[in-house]
mmCIF file with all atom_site columns, C-alpha atoms in Angstrom:
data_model
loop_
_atom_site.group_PDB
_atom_site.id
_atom_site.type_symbol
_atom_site.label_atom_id
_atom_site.label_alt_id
_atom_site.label_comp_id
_atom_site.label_asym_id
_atom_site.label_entity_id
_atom_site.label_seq_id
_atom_site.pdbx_PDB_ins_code
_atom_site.Cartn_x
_atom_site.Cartn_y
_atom_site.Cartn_z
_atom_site.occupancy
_atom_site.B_iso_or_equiv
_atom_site.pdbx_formal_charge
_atom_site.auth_seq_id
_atom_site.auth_comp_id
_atom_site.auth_asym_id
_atom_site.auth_atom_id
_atom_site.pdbx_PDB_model_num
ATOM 1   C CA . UNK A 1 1   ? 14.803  9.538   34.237  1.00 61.00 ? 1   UNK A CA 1
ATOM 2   C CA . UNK A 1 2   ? 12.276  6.189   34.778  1.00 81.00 ? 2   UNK A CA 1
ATOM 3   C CA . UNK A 1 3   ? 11.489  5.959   30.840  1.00 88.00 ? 3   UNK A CA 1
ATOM 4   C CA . UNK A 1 4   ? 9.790   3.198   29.376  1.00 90.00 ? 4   UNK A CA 1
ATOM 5   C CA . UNK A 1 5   ? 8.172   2.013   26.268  1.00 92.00 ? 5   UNK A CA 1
ATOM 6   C CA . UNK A 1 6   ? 4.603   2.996   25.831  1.00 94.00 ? 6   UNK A CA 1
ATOM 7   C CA . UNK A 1 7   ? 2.485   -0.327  26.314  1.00 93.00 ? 7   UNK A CA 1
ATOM 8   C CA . UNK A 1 8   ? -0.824  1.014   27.008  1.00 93.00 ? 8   UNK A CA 1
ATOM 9   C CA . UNK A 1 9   ? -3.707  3.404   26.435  1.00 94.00 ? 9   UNK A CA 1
ATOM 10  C CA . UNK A 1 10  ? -3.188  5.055   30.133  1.00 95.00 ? 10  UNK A CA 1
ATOM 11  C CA . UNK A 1 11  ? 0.740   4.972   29.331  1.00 94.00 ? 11  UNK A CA 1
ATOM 12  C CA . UNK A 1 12  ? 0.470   6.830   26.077  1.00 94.00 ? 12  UNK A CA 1
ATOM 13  C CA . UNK A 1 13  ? -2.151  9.093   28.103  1.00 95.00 ? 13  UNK A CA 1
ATOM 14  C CA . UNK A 1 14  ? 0.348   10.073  30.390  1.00 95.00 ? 14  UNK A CA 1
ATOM 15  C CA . UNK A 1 15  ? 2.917   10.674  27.862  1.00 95.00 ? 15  UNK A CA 1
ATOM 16  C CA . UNK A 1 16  ? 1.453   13.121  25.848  1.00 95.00 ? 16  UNK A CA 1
ATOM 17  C CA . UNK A 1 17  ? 0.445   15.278  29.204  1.00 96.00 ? 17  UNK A CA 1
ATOM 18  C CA . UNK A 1 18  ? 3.749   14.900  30.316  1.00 94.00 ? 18  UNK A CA 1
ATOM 19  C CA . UNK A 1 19  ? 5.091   16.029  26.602  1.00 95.00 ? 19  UNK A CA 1
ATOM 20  C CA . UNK A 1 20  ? 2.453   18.927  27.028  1.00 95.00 ? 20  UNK A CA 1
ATOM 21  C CA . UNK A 1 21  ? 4.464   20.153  30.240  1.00 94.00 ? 21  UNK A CA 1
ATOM 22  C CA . UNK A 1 22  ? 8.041   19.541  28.445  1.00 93.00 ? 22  UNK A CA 1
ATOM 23  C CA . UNK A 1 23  ? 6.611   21.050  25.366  1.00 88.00 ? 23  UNK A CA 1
ATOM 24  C CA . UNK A 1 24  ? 9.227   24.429  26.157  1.00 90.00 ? 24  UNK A CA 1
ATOM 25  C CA . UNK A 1 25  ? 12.125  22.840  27.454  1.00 90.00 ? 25  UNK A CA 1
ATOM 26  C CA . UNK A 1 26  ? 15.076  23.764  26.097  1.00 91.00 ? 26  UNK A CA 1
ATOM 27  C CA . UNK A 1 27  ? 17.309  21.324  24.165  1.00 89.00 ? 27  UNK A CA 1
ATOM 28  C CA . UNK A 1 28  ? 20.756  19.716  25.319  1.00 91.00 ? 28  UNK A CA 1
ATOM 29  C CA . UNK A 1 29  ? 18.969  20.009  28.844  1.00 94.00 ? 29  UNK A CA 1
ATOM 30  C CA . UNK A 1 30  ? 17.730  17.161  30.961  1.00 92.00 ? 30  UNK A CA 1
ATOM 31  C CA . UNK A 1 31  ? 14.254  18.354  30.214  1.00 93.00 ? 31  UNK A CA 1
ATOM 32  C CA . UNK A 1 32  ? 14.756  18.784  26.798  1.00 93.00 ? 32  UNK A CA 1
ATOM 33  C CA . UNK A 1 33  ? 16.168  15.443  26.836  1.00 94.00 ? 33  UNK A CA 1
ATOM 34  C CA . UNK A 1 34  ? 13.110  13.942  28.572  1.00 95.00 ? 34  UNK A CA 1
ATOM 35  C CA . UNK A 1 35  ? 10.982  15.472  25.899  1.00 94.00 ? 35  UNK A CA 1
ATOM 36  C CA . UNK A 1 36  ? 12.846  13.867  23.124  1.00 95.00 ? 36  UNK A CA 1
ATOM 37  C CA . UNK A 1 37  ? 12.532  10.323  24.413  1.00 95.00 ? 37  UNK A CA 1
ATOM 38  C CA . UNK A 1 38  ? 9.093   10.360  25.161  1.00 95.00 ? 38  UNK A CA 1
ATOM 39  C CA . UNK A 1 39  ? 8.288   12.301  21.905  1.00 96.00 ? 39  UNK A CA 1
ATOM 40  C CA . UNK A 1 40  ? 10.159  9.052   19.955  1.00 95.00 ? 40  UNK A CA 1
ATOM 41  C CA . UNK A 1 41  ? 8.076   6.796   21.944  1.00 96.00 ? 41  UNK A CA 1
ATOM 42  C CA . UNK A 1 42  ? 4.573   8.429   21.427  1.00 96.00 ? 42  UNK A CA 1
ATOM 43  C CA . UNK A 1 43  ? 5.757   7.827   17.883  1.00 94.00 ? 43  UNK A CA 1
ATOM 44  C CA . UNK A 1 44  ? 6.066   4.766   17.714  1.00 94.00 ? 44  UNK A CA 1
ATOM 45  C CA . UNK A 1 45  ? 3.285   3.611   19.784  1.00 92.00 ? 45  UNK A CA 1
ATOM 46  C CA . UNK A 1 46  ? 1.045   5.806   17.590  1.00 92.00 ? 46  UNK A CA 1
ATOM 47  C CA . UNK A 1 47  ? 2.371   4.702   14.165  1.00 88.00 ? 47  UNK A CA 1
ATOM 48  C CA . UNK A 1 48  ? 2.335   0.924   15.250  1.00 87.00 ? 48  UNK A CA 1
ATOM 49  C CA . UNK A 1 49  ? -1.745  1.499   16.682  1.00 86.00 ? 49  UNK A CA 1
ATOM 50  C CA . UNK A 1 50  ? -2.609  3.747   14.178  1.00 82.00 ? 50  UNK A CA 1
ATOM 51  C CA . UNK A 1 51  ? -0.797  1.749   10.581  1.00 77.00 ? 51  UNK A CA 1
ATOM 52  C CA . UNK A 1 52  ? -2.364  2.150   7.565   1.00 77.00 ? 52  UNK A CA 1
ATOM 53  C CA . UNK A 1 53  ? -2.772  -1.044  5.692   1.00 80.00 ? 53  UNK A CA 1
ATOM 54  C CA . UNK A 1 54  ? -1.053  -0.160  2.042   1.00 80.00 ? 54  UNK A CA 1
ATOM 55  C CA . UNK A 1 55  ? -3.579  -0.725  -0.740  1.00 85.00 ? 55  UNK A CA 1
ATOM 56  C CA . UNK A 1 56  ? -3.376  -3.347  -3.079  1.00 91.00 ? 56  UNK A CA 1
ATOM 57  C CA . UNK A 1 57  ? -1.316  -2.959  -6.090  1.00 96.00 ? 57  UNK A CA 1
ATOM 58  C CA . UNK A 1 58  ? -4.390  -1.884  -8.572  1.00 96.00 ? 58  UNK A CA 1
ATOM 59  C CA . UNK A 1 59  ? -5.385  0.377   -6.524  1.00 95.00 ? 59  UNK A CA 1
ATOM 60  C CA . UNK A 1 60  ? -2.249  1.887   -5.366  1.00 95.00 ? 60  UNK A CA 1
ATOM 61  C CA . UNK A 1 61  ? -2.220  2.639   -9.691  1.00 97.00 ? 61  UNK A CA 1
ATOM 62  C CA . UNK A 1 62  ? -5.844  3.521   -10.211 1.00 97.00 ? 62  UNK A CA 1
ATOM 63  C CA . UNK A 1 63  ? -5.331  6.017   -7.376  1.00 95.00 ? 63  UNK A CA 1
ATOM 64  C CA . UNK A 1 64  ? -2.154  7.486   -8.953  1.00 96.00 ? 64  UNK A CA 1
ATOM 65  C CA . UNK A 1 65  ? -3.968  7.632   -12.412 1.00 97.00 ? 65  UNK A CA 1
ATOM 66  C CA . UNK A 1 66  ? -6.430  9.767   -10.618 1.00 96.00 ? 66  UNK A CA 1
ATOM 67  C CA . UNK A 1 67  ? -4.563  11.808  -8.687  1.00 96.00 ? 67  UNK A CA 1
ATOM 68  C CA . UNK A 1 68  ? -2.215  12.611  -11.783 1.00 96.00 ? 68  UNK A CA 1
ATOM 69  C CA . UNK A 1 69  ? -5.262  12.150  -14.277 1.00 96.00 ? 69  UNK A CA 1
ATOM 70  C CA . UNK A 1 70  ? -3.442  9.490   -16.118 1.00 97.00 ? 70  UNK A CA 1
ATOM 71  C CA . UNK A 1 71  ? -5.495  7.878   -18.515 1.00 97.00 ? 71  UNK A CA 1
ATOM 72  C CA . UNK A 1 72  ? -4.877  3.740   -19.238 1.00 97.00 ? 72  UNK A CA 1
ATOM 73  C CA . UNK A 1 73  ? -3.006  5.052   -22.716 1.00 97.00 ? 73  UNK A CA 1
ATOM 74  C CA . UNK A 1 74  ? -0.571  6.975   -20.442 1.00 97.00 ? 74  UNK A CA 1
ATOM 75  C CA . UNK A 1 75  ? 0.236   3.401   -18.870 1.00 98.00 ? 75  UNK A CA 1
ATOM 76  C CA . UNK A 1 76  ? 0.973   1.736   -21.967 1.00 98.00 ? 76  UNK A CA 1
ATOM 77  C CA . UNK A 1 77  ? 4.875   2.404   -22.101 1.00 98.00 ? 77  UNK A CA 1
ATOM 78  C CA . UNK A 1 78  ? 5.024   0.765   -18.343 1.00 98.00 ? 78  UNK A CA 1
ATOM 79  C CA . UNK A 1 79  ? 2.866   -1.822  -18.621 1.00 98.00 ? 79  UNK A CA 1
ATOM 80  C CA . UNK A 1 80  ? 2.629   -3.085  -22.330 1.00 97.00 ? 80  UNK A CA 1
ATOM 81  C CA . UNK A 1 81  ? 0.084   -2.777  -25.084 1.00 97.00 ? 81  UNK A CA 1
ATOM 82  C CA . UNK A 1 82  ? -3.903  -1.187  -24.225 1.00 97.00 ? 82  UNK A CA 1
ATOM 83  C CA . UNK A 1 83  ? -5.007  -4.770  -24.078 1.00 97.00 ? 83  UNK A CA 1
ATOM 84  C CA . UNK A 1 84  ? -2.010  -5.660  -21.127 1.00 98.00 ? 84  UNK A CA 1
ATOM 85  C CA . UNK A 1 85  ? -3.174  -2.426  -19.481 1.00 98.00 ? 85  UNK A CA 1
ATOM 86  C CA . UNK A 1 86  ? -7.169  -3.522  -19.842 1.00 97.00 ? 86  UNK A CA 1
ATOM 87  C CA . UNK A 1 87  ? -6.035  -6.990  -18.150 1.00 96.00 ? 87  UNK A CA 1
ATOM 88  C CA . UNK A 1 88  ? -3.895  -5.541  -15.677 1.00 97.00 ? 88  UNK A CA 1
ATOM 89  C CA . UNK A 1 89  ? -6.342  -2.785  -14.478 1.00 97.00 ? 89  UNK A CA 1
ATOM 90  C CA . UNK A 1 90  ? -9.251  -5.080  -14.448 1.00 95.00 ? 90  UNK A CA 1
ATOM 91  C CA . UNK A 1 91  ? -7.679  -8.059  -12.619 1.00 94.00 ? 91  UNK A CA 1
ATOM 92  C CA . UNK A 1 92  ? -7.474  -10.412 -14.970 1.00 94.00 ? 92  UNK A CA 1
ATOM 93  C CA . UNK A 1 93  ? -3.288  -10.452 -15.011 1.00 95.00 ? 93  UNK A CA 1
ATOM 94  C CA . UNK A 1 94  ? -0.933  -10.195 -12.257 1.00 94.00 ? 94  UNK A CA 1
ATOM 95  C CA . UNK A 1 95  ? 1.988   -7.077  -12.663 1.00 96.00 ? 95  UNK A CA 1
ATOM 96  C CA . UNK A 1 96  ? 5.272   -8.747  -13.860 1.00 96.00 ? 96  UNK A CA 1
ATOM 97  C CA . UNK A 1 97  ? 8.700   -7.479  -11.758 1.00 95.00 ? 97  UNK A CA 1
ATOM 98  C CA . UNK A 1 98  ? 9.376   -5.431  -14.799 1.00 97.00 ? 98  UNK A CA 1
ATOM 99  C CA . UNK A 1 99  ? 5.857   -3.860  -15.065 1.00 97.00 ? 99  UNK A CA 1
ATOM 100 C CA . UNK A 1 100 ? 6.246   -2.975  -11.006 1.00 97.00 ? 100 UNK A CA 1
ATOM 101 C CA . UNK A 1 101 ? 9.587   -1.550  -11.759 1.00 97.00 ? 101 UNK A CA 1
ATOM 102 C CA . UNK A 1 102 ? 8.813   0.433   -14.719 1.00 98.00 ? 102 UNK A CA 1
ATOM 103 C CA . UNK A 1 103 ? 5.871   1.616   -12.730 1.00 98.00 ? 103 UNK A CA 1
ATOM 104 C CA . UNK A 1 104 ? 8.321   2.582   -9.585  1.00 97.00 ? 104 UNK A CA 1
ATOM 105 C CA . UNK A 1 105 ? 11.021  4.108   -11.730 1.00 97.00 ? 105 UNK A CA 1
ATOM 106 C CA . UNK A 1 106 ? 9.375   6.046   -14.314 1.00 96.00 ? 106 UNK A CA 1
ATOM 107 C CA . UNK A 1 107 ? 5.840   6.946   -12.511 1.00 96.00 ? 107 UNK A CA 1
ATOM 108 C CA . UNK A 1 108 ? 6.760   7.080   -8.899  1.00 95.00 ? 108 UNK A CA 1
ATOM 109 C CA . UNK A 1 109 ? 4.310   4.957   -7.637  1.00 95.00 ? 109 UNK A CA 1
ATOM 110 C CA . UNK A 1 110 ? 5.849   3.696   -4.272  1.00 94.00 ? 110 UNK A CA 1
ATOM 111 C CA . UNK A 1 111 ? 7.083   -0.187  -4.527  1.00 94.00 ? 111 UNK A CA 1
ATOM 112 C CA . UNK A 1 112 ? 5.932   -1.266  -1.376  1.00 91.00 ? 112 UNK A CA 1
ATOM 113 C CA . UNK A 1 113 ? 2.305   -0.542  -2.711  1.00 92.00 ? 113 UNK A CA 1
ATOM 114 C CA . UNK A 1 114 ? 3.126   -2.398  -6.135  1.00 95.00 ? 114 UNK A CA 1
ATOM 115 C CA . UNK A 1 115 ? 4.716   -5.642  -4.479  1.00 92.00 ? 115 UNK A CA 1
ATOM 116 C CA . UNK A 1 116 ? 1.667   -6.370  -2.025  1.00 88.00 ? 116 UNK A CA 1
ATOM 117 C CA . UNK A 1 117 ? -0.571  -9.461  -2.987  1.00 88.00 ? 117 UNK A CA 1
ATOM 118 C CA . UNK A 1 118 ? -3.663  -9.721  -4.878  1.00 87.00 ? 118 UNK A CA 1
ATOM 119 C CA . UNK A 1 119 ? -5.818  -11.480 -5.821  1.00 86.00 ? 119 UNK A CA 1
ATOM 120 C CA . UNK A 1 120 ? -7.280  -12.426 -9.780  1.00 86.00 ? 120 UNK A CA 1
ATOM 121 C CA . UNK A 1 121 ? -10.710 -13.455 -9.704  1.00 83.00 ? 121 UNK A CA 1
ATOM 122 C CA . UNK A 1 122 ? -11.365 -17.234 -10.219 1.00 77.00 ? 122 UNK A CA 1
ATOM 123 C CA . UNK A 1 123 ? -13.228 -17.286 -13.295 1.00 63.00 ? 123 UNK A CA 1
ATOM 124 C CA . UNK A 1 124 ? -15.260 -20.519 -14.338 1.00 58.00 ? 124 UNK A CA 1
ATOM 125 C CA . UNK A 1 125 ? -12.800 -23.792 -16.545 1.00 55.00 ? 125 UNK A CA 1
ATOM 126 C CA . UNK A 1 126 ? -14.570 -24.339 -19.818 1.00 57.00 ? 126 UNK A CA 1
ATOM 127 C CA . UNK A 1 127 ? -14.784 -27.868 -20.900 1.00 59.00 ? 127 UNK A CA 1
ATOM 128 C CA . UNK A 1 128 ? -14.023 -27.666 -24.640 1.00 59.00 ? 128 UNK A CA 1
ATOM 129 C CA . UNK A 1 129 ? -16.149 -27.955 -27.063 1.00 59.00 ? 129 UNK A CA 1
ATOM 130 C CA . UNK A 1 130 ? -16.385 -31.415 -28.663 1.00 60.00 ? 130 UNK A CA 1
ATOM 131 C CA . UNK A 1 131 ? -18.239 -31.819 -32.129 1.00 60.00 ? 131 UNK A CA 1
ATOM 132 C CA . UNK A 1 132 ? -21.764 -33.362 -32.404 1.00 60.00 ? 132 UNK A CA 1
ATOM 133 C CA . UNK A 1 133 ? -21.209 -37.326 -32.534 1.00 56.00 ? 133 UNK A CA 1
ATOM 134 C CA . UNK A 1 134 ? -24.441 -38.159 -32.745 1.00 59.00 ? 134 UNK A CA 1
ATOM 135 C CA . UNK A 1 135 ? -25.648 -39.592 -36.351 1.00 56.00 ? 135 UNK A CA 1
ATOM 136 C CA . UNK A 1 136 ? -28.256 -37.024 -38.251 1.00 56.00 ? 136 UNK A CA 1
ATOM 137 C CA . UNK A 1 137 ? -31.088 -38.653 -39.374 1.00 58.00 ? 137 UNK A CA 1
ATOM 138 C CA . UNK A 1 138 ? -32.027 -37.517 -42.961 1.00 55.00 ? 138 UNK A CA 1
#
């Protein structure tokens, strides 16, 4: 039963032809067997070439909003007041572990997708303001 993991594009080739072959074989049998290995292994050589990258964490909740059509009121009890929801959505505030959990719990939006990184955009320092010292002329 020469099995091994499935390195290459010619190795997972092979796999799935001889899987195709297998495909009937009946199960507690070494065939059946055979076919369960190498199914587990295509597997994970697929979901390791083929990974999705999980959006960020705005995204992962504008996405849910739209697939749900949740408005940014319906956000308000999870993430705070319509003004915490504006910054949040629009990248101006980063989710607090309560926000991400309240999201999790109560909405079902997956963690994993709530915990990634992000980034705020740099906006530009202000110098203050100072008053006019110069002296008015009359």
């Amino acid at each position: 039963m020469n099995i091994s993991p499935i390195k290459t594009e010619a190795a997972y080739e092979a796999a799935l032809k001889e899987i195709e072959n297998l495909f009937d074989a009946a199960s507690n049998t070494p065939e059946g067997d055979r076919l369960e290995i190498l199914t587990t292994l295509v597997e994970y050589y697929e979901d390791r070439l083929y990974a999705l990258p999980l959006p960020d964490p705005i995204e992962a909740i504008l996405y849910h909003m739209e697939s749900r059509g949740l408005t940014r009121r319906d956000l308000e009890p999870q993430i705070g007041s319509r003004a915490r929801v504006s910054e949040i959505l629009n990248r101006k505030r980063l989710l607090t572990l309560k926000m991400i959990q309240r999201l999790h719990g109560e909405l079902g939006i997956p963690a994993e997708s709530l915990l990634g990184p992000y980034q705020l955009p740099k906006t530009k320092v202000r110098k203050p303001m100072l008053p006019n010292t110069r002296s008015q002329r009359p």
